[in-house]
Coordinates of C-alpha atoms in Angstrom, one line a residue:
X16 CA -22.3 20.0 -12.4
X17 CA -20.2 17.3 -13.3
X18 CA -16.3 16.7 -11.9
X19 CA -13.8 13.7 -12.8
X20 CA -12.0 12.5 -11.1
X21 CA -8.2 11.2 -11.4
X22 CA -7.4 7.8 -10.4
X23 CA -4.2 6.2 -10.3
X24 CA -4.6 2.7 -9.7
X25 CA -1.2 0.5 -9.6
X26 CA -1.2 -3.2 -8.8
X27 CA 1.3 -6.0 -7.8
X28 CA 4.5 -3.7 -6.8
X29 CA 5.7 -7.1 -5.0
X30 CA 9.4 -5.6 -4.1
X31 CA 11.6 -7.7 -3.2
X32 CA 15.0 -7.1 -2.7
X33 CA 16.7 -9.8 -0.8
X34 CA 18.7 -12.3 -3.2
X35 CA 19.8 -9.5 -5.7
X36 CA 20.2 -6.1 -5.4
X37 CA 17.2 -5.0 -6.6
X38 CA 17.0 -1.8 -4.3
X39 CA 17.2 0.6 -7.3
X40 CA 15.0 -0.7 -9.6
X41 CA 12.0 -1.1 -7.6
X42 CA 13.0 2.3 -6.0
X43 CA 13.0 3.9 -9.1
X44 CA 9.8 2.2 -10.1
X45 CA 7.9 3.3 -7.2
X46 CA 9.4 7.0 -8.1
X47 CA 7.8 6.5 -11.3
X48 CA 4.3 6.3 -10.2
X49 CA 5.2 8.9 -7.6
X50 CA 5.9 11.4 -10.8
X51 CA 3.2 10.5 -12.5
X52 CA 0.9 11.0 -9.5
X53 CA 2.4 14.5 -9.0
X54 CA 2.4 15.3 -12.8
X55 CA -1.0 14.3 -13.9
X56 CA -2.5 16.3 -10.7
X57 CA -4.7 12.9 -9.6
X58 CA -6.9 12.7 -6.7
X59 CA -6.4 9.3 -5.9
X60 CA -4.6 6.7 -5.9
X61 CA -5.3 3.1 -5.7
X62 CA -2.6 0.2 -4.9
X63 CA -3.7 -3.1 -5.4
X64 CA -1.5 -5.9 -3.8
X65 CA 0.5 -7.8 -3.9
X66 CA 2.8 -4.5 -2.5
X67 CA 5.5 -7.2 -1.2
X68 CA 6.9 -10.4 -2.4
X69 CA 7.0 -12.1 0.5
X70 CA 4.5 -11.9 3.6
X71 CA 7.7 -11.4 5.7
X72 CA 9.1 -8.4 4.3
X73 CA 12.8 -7.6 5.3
X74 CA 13.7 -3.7 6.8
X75 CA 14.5 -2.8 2.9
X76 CA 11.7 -3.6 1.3
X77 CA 9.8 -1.9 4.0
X78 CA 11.7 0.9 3.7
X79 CA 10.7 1.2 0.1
X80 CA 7.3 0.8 0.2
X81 CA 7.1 3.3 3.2
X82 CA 9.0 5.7 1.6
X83 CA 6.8 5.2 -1.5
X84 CA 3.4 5.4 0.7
X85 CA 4.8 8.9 2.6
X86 CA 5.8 10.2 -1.1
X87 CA 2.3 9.6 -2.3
X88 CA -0.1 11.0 0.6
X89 CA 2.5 14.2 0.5
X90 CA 1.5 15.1 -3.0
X91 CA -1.2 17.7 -2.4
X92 CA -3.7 16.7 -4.9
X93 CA -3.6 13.3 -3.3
X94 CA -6.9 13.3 -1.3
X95 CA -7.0 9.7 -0.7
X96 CA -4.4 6.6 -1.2
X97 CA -6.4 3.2 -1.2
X98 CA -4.2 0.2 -0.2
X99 CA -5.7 -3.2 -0.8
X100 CA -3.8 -6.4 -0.3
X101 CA -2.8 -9.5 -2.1
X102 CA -2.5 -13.1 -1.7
X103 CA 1.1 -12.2 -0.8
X104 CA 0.6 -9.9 1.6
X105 CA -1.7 -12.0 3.6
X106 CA -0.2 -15.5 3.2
X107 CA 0.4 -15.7 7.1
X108 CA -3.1 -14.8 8.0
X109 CA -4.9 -17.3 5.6
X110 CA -2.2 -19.8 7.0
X111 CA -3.1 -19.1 10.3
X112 CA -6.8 -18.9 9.8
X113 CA -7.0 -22.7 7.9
X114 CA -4.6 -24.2 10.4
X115 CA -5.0 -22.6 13.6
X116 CA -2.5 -21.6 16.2
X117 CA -1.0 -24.8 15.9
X118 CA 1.3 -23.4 13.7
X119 CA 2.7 -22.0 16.2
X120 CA 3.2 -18.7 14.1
X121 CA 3.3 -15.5 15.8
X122 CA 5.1 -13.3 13.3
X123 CA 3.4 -10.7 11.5
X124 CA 2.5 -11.0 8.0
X125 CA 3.7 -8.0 5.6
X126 CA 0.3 -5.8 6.0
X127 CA 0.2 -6.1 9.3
X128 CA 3.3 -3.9 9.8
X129 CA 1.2 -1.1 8.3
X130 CA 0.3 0.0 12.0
X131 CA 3.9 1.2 12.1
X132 CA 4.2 2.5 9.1
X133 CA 1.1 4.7 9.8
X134 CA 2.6 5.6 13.3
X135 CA 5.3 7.4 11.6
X136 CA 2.7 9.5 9.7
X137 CA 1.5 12.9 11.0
X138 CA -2.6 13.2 11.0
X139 CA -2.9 14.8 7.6
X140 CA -0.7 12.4 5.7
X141 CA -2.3 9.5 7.8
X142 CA -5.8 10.4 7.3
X143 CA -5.5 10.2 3.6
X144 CA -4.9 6.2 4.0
X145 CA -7.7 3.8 3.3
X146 CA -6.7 0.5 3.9
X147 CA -8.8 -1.9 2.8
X148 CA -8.5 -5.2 4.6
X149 CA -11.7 -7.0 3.5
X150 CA -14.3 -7.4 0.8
X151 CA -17.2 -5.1 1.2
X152 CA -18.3 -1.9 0.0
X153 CA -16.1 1.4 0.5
X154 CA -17.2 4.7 0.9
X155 CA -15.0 7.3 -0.8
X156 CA -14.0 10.8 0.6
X157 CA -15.1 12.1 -2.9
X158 CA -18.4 12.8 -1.1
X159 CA -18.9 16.6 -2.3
X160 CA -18.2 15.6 -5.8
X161 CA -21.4 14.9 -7.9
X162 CA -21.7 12.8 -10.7

């Protein structure tokens, strides 16, 4: 027996709210994909970076984007949320990696703060997060589903 399943995949969310204030637009975007993840019953949901504007994200735009990752994984039919970055999001790291610690740069890029936003997750929510740091192959938690 075949089952389908439904994928939300959103891409380049790059908030940014520092020079304008952009707060309620962006919040109201990421609402928008939260409704139509709750409304269309998906299993999963796919976020392809760039999820900030700049690698050094300020406490808003963190905000939203936690507040937009806790909104998703509580949606019950939300099995698993797939986070991959973008050039963006790891600008300090590729920085870092082509010119060393000579660059005397010891501030975290914007993905990097995802240990904290997990933190703040309990287990269930938590263990619905697949973030995907590098190329290689993933394994879904679709396993009992047959195609």
């Amino acid at each position: 027996m075949n089952q389908k399943i439904k994928l939300l995949f959103s891409a380049d969310t790059q908030v940014k709210v520092r020079n304008n204030n952009l707060y309620s637009v962006y919040s109201a975007n990421l609402s928008d994909i939260t409704n139509i993840a709750k409304t269309e019953n998906v299993d999963a949901v796919v976020i392809s970076g760039d999820l900030f504007e700049y690698c050094h994200p300020n406490e808003s735009e963190i905000s939203l984007i936690y507040q937009f990752i806790s909104s998703i994984v509580s949606i019950e039919t939300v099995k698993e949320l797939v986070i991959m970055p973008g050039n963006h999001d790891l600008e300090k790291i590729k920085r870092k990696q082509s010119y060393g610690d000579d660059m005397n740069q010891t501030e975290h890029n914007a993905l990097s703060l995802f240990v904290d936003v997990l933190a703040k997750l309990d287990d269930d929510k938590r263990n619905k997060i697949i973030y995907i740091d590098h190329s290689g192959l993933y394994e879904s938690k679709f396993k009992d589903i047959t195609t």
